[in-house]
Every structure is written in structure tokens, then in C-alpha cells.
CSV table of C-alpha atoms in Angstrom, one decimal:
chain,number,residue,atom,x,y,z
A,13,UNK,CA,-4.4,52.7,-58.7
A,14,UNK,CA,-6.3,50.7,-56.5
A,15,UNK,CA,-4.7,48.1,-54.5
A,16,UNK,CA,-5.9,44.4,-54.7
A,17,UNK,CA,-6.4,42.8,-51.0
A,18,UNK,CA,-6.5,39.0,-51.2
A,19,UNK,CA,-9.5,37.5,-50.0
A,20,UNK,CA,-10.5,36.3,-46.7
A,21,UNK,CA,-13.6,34.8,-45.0
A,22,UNK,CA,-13.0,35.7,-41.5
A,23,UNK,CA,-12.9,39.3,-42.2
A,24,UNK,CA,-15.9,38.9,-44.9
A,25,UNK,CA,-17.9,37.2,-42.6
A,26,UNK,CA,-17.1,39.6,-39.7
A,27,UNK,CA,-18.1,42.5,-41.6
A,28,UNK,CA,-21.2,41.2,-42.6
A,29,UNK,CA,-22.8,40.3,-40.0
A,30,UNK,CA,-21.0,42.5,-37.1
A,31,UNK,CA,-23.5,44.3,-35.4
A,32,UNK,CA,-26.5,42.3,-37.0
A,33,UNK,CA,-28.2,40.8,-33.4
A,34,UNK,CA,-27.3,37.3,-31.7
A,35,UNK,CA,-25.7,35.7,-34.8
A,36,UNK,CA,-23.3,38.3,-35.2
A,37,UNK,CA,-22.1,38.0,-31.5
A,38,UNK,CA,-21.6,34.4,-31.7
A,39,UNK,CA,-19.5,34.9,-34.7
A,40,UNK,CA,-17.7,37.3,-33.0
A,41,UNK,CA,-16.9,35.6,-29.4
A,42,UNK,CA,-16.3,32.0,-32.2
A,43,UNK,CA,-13.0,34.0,-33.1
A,44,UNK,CA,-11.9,34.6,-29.4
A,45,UNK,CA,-9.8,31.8,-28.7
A,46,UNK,CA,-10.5,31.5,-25.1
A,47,UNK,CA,-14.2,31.6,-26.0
A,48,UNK,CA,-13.6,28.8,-28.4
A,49,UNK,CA,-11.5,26.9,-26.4
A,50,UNK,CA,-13.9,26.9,-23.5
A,51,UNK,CA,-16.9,25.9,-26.1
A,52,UNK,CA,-15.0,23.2,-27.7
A,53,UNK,CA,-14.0,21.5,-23.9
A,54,UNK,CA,-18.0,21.8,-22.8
A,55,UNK,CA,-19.1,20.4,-26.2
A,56,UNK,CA,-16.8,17.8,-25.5
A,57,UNK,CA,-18.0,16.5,-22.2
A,58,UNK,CA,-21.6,17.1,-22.9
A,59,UNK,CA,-21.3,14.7,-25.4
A,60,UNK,CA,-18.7,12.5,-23.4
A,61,UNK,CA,-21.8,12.6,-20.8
A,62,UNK,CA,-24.6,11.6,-23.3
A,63,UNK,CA,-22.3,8.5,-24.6
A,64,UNK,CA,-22.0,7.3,-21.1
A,65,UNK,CA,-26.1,7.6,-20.4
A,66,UNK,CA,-26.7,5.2,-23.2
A,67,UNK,CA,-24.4,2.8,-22.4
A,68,UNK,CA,-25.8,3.2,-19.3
A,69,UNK,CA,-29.4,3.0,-20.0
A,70,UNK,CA,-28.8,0.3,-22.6
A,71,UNK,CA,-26.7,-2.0,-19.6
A,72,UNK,CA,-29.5,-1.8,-17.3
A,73,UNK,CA,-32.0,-3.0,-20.0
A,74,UNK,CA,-29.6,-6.2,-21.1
A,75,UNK,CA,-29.3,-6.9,-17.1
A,76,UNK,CA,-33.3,-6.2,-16.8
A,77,UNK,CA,-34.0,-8.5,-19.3
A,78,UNK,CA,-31.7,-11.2,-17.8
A,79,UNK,CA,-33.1,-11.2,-14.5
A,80,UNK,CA,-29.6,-9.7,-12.9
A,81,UNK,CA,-29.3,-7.5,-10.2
A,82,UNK,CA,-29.5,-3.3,-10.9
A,83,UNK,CA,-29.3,-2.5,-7.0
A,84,UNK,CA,-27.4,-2.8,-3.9
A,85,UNK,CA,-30.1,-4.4,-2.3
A,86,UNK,CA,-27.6,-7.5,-1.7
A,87,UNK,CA,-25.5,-5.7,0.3
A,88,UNK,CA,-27.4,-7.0,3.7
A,89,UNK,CA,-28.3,-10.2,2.4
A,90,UNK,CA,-27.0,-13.2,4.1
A,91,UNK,CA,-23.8,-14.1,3.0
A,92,UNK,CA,-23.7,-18.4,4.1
A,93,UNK,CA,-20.4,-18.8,3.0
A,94,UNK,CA,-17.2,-18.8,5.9
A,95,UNK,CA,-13.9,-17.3,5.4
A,96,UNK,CA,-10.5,-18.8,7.0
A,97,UNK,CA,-9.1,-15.7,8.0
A,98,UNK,CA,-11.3,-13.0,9.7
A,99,UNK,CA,-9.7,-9.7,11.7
A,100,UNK,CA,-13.5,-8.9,12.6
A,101,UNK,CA,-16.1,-10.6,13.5
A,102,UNK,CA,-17.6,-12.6,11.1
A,103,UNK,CA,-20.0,-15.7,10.7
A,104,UNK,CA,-21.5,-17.5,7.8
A,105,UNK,CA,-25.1,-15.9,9.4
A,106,UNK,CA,-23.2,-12.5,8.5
A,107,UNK,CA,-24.4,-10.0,5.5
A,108,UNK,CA,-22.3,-10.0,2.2
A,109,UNK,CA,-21.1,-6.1,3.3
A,110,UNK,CA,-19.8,-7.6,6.4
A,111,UNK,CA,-17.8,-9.9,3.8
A,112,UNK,CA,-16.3,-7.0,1.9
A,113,UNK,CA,-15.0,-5.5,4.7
A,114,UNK,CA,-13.5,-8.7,5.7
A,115,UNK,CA,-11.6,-8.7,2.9
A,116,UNK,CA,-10.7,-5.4,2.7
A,117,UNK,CA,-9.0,-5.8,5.7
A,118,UNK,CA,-7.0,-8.6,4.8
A,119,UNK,CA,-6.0,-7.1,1.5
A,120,UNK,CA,-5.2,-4.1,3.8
A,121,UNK,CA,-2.7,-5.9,6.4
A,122,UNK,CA,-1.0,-7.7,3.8
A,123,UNK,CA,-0.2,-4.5,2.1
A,124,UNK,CA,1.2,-2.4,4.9
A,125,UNK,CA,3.0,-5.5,6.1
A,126,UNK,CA,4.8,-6.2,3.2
A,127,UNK,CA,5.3,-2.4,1.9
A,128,UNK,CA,7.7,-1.7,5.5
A,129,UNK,CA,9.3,-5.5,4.6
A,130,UNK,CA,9.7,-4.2,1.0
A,131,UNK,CA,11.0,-1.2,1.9
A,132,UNK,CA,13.8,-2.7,4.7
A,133,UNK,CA,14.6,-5.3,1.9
A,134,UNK,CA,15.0,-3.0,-0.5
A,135,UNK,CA,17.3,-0.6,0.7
A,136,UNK,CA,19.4,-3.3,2.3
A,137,UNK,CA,19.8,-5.2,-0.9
A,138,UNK,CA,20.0,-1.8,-3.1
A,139,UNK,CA,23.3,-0.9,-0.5
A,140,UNK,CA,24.5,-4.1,-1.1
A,141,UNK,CA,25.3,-3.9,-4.5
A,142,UNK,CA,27.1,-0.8,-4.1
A,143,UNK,CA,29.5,-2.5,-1.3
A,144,UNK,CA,33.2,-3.1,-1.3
A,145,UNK,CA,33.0,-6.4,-0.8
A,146,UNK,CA,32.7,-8.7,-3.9
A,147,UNK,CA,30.4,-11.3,-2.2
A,148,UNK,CA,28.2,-9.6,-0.6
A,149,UNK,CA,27.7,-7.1,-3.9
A,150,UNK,CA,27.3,-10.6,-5.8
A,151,UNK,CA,25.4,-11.8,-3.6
A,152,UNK,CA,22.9,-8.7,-4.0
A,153,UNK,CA,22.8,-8.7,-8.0
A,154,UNK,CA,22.0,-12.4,-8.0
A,155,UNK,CA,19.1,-11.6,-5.4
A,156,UNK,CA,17.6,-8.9,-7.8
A,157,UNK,CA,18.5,-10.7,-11.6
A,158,UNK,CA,16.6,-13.5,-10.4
A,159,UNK,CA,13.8,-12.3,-8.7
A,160,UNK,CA,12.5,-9.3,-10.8
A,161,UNK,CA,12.4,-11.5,-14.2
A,162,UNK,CA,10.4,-14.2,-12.3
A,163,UNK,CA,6.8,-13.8,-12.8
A,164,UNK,CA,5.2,-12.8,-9.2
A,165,UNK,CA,2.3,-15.5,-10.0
A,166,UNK,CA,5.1,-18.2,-10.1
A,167,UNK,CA,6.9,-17.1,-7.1
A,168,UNK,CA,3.4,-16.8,-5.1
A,169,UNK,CA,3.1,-20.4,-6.4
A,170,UNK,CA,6.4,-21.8,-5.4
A,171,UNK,CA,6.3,-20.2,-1.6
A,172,UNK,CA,3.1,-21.7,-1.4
A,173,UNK,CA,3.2,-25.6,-2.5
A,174,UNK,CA,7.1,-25.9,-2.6
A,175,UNK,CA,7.9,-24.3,0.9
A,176,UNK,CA,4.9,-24.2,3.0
A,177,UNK,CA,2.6,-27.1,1.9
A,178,UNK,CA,5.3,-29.9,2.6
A,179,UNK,CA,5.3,-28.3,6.4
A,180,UNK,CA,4.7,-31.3,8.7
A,181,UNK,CA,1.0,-31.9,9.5
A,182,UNK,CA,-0.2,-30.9,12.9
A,183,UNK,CA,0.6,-34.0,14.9
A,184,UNK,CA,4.2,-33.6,13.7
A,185,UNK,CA,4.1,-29.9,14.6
A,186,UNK,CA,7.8,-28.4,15.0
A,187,UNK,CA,7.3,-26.7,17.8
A,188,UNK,CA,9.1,-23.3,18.1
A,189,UNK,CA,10.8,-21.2,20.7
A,190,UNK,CA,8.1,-19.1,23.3
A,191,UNK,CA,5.7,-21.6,22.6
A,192,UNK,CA,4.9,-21.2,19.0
A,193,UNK,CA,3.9,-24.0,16.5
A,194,UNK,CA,4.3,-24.6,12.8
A,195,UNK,CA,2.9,-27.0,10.4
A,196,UNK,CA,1.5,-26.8,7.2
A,197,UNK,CA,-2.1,-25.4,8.7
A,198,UNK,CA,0.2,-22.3,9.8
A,199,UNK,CA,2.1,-20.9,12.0
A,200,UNK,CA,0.3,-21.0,15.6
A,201,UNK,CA,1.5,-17.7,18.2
A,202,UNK,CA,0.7,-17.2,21.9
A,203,UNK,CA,-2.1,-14.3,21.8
A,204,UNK,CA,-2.0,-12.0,24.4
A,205,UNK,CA,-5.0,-10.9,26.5
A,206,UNK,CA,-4.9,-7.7,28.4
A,207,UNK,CA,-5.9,-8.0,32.0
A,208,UNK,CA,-7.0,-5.9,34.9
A,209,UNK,CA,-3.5,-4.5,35.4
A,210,UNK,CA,-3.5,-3.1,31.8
A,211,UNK,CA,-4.4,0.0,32.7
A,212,UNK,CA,-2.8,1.1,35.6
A,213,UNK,CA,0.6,-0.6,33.5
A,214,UNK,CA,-0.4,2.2,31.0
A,215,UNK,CA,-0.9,4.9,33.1
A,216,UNK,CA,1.9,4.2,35.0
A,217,UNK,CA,4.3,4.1,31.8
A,218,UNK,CA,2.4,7.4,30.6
A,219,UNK,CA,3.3,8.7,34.0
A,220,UNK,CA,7.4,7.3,34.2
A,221,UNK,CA,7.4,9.2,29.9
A,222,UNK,CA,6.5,12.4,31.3
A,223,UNK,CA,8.8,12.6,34.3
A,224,UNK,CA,11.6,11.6,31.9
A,225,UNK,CA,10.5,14.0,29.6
A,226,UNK,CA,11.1,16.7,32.7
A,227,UNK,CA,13.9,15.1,33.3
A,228,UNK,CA,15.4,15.2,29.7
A,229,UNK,CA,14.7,18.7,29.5
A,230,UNK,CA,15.5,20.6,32.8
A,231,UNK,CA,18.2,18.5,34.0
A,232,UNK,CA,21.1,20.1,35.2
A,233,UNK,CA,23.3,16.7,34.5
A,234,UNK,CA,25.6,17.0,32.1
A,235,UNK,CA,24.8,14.6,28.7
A,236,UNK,CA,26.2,10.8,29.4
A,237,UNK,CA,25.1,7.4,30.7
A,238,UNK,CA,24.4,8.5,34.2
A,239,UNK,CA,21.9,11.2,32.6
A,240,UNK,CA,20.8,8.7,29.9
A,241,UNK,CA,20.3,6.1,32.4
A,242,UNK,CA,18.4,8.2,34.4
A,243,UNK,CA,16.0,9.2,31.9
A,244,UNK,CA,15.3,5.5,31.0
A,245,UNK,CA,14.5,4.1,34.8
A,246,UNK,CA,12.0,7.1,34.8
A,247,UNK,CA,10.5,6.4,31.8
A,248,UNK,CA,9.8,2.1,32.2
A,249,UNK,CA,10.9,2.1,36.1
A,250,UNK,CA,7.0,2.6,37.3
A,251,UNK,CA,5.6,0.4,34.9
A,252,UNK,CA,7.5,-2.3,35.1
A,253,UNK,CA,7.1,-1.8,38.9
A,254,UNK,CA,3.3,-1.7,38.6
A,255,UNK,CA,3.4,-5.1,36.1
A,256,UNK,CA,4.9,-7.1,38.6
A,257,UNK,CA,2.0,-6.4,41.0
A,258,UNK,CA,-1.0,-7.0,38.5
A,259,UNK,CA,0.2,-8.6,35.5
A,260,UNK,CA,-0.9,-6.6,32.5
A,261,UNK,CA,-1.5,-9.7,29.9
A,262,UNK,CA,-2.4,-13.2,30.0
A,263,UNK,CA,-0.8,-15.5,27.0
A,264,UNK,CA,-3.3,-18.2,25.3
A,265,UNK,CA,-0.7,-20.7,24.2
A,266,UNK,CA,-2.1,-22.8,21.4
A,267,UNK,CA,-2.8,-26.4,22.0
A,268,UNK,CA,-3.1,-29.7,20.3
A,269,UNK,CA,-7.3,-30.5,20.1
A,270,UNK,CA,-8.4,-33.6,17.8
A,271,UNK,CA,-6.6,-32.7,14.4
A,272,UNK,CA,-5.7,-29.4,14.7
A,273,UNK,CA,-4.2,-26.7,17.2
A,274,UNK,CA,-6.6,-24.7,18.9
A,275,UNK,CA,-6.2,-21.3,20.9
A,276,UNK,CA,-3.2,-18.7,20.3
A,277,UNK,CA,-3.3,-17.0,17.1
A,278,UNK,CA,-2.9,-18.3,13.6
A,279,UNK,CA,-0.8,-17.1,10.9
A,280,UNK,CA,-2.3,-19.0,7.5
A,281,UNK,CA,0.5,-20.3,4.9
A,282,UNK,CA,-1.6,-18.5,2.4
A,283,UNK,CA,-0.4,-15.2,4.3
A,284,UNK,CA,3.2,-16.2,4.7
A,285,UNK,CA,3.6,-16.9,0.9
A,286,UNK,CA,1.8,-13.9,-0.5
A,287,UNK,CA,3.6,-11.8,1.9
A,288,UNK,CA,6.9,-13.1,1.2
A,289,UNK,CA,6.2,-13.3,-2.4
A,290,UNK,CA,5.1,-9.4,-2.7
A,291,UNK,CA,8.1,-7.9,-0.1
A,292,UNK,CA,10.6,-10.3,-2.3
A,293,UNK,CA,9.7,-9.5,-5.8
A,294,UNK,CA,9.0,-5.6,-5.3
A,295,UNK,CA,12.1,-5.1,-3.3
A,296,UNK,CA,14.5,-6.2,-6.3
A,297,UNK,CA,13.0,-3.3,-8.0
A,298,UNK,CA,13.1,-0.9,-4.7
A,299,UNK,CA,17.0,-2.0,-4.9
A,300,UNK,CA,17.8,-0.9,-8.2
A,301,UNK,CA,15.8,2.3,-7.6
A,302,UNK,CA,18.2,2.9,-4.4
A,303,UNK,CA,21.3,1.8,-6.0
A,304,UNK,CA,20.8,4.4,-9.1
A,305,UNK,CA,19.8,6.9,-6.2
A,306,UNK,CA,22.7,6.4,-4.6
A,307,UNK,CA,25.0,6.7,-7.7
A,308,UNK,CA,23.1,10.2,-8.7
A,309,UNK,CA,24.6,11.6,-5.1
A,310,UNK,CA,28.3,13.4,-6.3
A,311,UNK,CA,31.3,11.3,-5.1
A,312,UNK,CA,32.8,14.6,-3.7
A,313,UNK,CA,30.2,14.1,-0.5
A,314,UNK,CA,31.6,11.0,0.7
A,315,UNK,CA,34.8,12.0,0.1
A,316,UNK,CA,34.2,15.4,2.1
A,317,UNK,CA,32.5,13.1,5.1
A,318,UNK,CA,35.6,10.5,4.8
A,319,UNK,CA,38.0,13.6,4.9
A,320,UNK,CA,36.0,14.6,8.0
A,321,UNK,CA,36.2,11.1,9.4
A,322,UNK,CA,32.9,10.0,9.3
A,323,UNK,CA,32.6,6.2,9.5
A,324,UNK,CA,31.2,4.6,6.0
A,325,UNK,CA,28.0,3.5,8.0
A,326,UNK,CA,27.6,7.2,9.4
A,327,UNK,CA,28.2,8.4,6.0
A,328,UNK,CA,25.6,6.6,4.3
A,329,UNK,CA,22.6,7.0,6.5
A,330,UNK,CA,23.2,11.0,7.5
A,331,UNK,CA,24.5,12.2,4.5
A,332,UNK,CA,24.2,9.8,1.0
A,333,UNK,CA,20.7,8.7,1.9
A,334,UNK,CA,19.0,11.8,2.8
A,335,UNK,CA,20.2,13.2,-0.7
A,336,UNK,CA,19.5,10.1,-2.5
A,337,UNK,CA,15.5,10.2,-1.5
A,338,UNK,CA,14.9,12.9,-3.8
A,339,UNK,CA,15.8,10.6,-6.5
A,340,UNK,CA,14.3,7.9,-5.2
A,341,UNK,CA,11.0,9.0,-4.3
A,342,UNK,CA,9.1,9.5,-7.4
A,343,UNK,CA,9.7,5.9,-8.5
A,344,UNK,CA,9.5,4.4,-5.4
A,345,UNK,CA,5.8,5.6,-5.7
A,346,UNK,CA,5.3,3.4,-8.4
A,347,UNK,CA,6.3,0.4,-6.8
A,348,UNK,CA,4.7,0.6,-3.8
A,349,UNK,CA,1.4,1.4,-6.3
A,350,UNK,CA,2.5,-2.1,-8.1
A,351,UNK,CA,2.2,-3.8,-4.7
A,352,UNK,CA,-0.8,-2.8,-3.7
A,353,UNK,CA,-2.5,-3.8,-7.2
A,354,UNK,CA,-0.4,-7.1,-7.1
A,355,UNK,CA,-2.3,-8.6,-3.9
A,356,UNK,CA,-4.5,-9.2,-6.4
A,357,UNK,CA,-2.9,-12.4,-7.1
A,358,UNK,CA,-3.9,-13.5,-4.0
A,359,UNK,CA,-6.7,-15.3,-5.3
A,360,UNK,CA,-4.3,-18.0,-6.6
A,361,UNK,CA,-3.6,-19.4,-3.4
A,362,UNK,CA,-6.7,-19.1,-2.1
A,363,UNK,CA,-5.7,-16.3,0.4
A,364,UNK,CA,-9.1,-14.3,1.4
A,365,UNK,CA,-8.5,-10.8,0.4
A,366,UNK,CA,-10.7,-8.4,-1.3
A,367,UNK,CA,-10.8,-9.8,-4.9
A,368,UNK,CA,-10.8,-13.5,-3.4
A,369,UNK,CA,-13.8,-12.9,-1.1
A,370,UNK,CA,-16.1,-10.3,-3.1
A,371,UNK,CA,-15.2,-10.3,-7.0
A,372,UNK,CA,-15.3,-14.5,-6.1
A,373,UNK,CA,-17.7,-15.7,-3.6
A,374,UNK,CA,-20.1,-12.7,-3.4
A,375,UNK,CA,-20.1,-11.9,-7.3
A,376,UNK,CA,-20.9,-15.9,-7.7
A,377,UNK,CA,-23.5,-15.8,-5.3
A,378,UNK,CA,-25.4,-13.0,-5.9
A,379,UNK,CA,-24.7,-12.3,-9.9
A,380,UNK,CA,-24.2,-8.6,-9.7
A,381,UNK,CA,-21.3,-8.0,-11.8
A,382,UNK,CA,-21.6,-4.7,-12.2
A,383,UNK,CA,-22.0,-3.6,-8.9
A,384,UNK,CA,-19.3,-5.7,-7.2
A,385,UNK,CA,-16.8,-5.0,-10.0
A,386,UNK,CA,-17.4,-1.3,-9.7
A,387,UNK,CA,-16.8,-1.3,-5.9
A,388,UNK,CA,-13.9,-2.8,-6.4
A,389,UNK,CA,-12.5,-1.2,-8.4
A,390,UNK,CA,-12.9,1.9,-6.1
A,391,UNK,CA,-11.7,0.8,-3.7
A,392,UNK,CA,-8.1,0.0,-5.4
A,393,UNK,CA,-8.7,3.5,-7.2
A,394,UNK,CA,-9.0,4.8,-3.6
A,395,UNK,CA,-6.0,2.9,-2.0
A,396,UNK,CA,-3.6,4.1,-5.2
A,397,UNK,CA,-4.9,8.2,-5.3
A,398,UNK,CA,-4.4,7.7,-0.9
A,399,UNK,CA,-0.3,6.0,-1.5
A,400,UNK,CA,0.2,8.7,-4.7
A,401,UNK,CA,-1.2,11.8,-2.1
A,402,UNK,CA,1.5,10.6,0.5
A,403,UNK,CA,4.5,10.1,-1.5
A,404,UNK,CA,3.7,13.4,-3.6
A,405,UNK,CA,3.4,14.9,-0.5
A,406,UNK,CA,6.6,14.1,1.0
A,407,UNK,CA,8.2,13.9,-2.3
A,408,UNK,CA,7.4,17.7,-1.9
A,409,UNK,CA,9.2,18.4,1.4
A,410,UNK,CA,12.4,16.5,0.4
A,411,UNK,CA,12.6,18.6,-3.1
A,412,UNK,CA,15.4,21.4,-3.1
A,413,UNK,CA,13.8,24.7,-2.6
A,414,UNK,CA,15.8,27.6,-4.7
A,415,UNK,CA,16.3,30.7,-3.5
């Protein structure tokens, strides 16, 4: 009696045309699944690719036909438009590229400014809440209840027309200790100049470093303050020596001119409240990130330190701390990410950073959407993939290695 085999199409097919040229072949490697797979993931992008060239083609005819810029041609163009804060040179006679970097450096400083205040803030409030004391633990869950469920727009706001717009005006200046000044055009700093005697104080400290270094390490004085003290007269000894016979810097100390100060260096309101609004809203977060890193380190470590007679301070910054990080890290990452993307905002107080300066004024003036949108986006693609490298990176060395 013959057996009945149930019917199948894969082996029907295979059998009919195995051996039978290019078609057979194909049939053959469309069974492999690695083949398959790989065909499936090319078929994929290829078509992923020809989707993108027509929305491609089809935006540059729709900007064509409305006159709009396809090019980068306005990239040396004149800008004509000033900017209240510059860290480079810049002039209204400058190009619009001179612009975006501009504000690329502002949106720069603000951001590694306020992500160490953040940071320092942060961990001080995040300890806070885990402290004996009931006031200062209060004190610390107030700070972060109130601040993380207030919108960051509305905080910018209030530091900037509640607190720093009601400053007195210039000719009411309150005038500050080393000859600083504050009103509500800023806060107004002796600059510093460097002098002839720079260099020579440089050389001189780079000189005094190595012979404490010497010092330091082939001393035959027993560890102490005679040693200690030692080490640091030879390390500042011949430049402070040197910078009492050719001063090293000259201070320009602002001063009143007309309605405004002129000289020293300016600190704009718009700077002080989008820095103190970024550092204050992300730390709340940073705190509760520490305080649960914290609580993941085993109670039997403090006890074992405390049983060793380790102070609490001691305890906490060689031992707790260290272990907490690798808690800490991988969302720590996030919010230093959400701080770099949320100087964004500054464009609501008229602060000049990247998106105030280029995705405003340039993409205003020279109508190329696209273009300007595209670069900036890069560039905030750039600065998030640069902080994400660096925290992976170290997340990395502070992760437990098994054995």
C-alpha cells in the first residue's frame, strides 16, 4: 500500500525547477533564510531611497517655482543685522556664516555652563533629601516638587521679567564688590588684559610646577605640612615672585558713559535667566536620579564604613557615590541631552543663540527654509550623538566587569 504524503509547494516547486538554469537558483537561495533576509533588508532601502528622491525632486521644484532658495549660496552674503552678544568678532558688514557661528557659540557656553551648575546642584539637592535632618530634607523635596512640574518656558519667563527686568537702570547701578556693576542692561565685570609680564608669569609658574613635581616625588621628607608646604612655595613661589615685577594683567573696570556702562565685560540678563532657568529645572530631575542612585547602594556599606569610623561626609563621597554612578549614569545622559535641546527656548527671551540668530533672523532674511532648518538640525543631532558618545563611554568604565 502506497503511502499518501500531504501536499506541499515548497518541495513541488523545488523539484521542479531545481537544476533548471537561473530561475531555479533563485528559488533555491529564496529558501535560505539568510539570503532572504538580506534581500528583503536591500529591497527595503532601495525603495526607502527612491521615496526620499521624489520628495526630493518634487521639493526642489515647489521651491523653484516659488523663487526660494535651493543653494548655500547665502552662506557669504551679508548678514546687516547686529547681535547683542558676540564671543567673536562680528559686525553687521559680517556674512550670515559668520552669524551661525555666533550663535553656535552662545548656545555652546550656555550649555557647558549650566550642565557643571546642573550637575553641582543636582547632587547637592539629590543628598539633601536623603539627610538626617528634617529641614534641610524638606527643604530639598520642596526645591524639586516645585521646580520639575513648572514648565521651563514659564520659569525662563519669570527669571527674566520678574527678577532681572525690575533691576535698577544704569544710573541707579548697585555697584558690587571688585568693582562690578548691575542693572537691568546686565551685570558689568572688570575684564582682564594680559600684559607683557604674561609670559614670563607663565613660564615661571610652569617652571616653580616642575620643581614641585621633583620635589613631590624624590623627597626624602617625610609626608606633612613642612613637605606640603614646601611643595606649594615651589610650585606659585617664582610666579608670584615674577608678577610683582611685571604685572601679568591689566583690569578694564567698566564705567558710566552717557546712558550706559562702557568697558569691562557684560553678562546680558538674557544669559543669567536662561542659565539659571536650565541649571534649576534640570537639576530637580538630576536630584531624584541621585537620590534613587543612592538608595540602590546596600545599607550594609555604610554600615561597614561607620563600623570602620569613617565620617558620614567621607562615607558618602569615597564609597556611596562611586557605587551609585553606575546607576546614575545612564539617566543622567538623558538629562543632560534634555538641556542641551531646551536652550532652545532661548528665543523667548530674546537671548542670541543658535535657533534665535539663524532659524530667526537668517531664515527671515534670506527665505531658505530648508537649508537653515537642516543645518540646524545637525548641529543639535551633532551636539546630542557628541554628550551620548561621552556618557556611554564612561558609563562603560564605571560598569562592573565579571570575572
Amino acid at each position: 500500500m502506497i503511502g499518501f504524503q500531504p501536499f506541499s509547494l515548497k518541495r513541488s516547486i523545488t523539484k521542479i525547477l531545481a537544476g533548471k538554469g537561473l530561475a531555479g537558483e533563485v528559488l533555491a537561495r529564496w529558501y535560505n533564510p539568510a539570503w532572504r533576509n538580506t534581500a528583503v533588508q536591500v529591497l527595503f532601502v532601495l525603495v526607502l531611497a527612491a521615496i526620499l528622491a521624489i520628495l526630493g525632486w518634487n521639493l526642489r521644484a515647489n521651491m523653484l517655482a516659488r523663487n526660494i532658495p535651493t543653494d548655500f549660496s547665502f552662506w557669504n552674503d551679508t548678514a546687516g543685522f547686529d547681535i547683542n552678544q558676540t564671543p567673536i568678532a562680528y559686525s553687521p558688514l559680517s556674512t550670515y556664516g559668520r552669524a551661525f557661528f555666533v550663535g553656535l557659540l552662545n548656545t555652546l557656553i550656555v550649555a557647558a555652563i549650566a550642565l557643571v551648575l546642573t550637575t553641582i546642584i543636582g547632587v547637592i539637592v539629590g543628598i539633601g533629601r536623603l539627610a538626617e535632618n528634617r529641614l534641610v530634607s524638606l527643604l530639598a523635596a520642596t526645591y524639586v516638587e516645585v521646580l520639575r512640574n513648572i514648565p521651563l518656558l514659564l520659569q525662563l519667563l519669570f527669571w527674566y521679567n520678574a527678577i532681572l527686568k525690575p533691576l535698577p537702570g544704569p544710573r541707579q547701578s548697585l555697584i558690587m564688590p571688585l568693582g562690578a556693576v548691575l542693572n537691568n542692561r546686565g551685570l558689568f565685570l572688570p575684564r582682564p588684559s594680559f600684559e607683557a609680564g604674561a609670559a614670563g608669569v607663565a613660564g615661571a609658574l610652569a617652571i616653580g610646577l616642575a620643581l614641585a613635581y621633583l620635589v613631590w616625588h624624590f623627597s626624602i621628607l617625610k609626608p606633612g605640612w613642612p613637605r606640603n608646604l614646601l611643595i606649594l612655595l615651589l610650585a606659585v613661589g617664582p610666579a608670584i615672585g615674577f608678577s610683582l615685577h611685571m604685572p601679568p594683567l591689566a583690569l578694564d573696570f567698566p564705567i558710566l558713559k552717557g546712558f550706559n556702562y562702557a568697558g569691562g565685560f557684560r553678562v546680558s540678563p538674557e544669559f543669567v535667566a536662561l542659565l539659571l532657568g536650565l541649571s534649576l529645572y534640570t537639576a530637580a530631575f538630576i536630584a531624584e536620579i541621585v537620590r534613587a542612585g543612592i538608595n540602590s547602594v546596600p545599607r550594609g556599606q555604610s554600615e561597614a564604613a561607620a563600623s570602620l569610623g569613617l565620617p558620614p561626609g567621607l562615607t558618602m563621597r569615597l564609597i556611596i557615590l562611586p557605587q551609585a554612578l553606575r546607576v546614575v549614569i545612564p539617566p543622567l545622559t538623558s538629562q543632560y541631552l534634555n538641556l542641551v535641546k531646551n536652550s532652545s527656548l532661548a528665543v523667548f527671551i530674546g537671548y542670541p543663540d543658535l535657533v534665535q540668530v539663524f532659524t530667526g533672523t537668517v531664515l527671515n532674511q534670506t527665505g531658505a527654509a530648508v537649508q537653515v532648518i537642516l543645518i540646524t538640525m545637525a548641529v543639535y543631532l551633532g551636539l546630542s550623538l557628541m554628550i551620548s558618545f561621552a556618557m556611554n563611554h564612561l558609563n562603560r568604565r564605571m560598569a562592573f566587569v565579571e570575572r
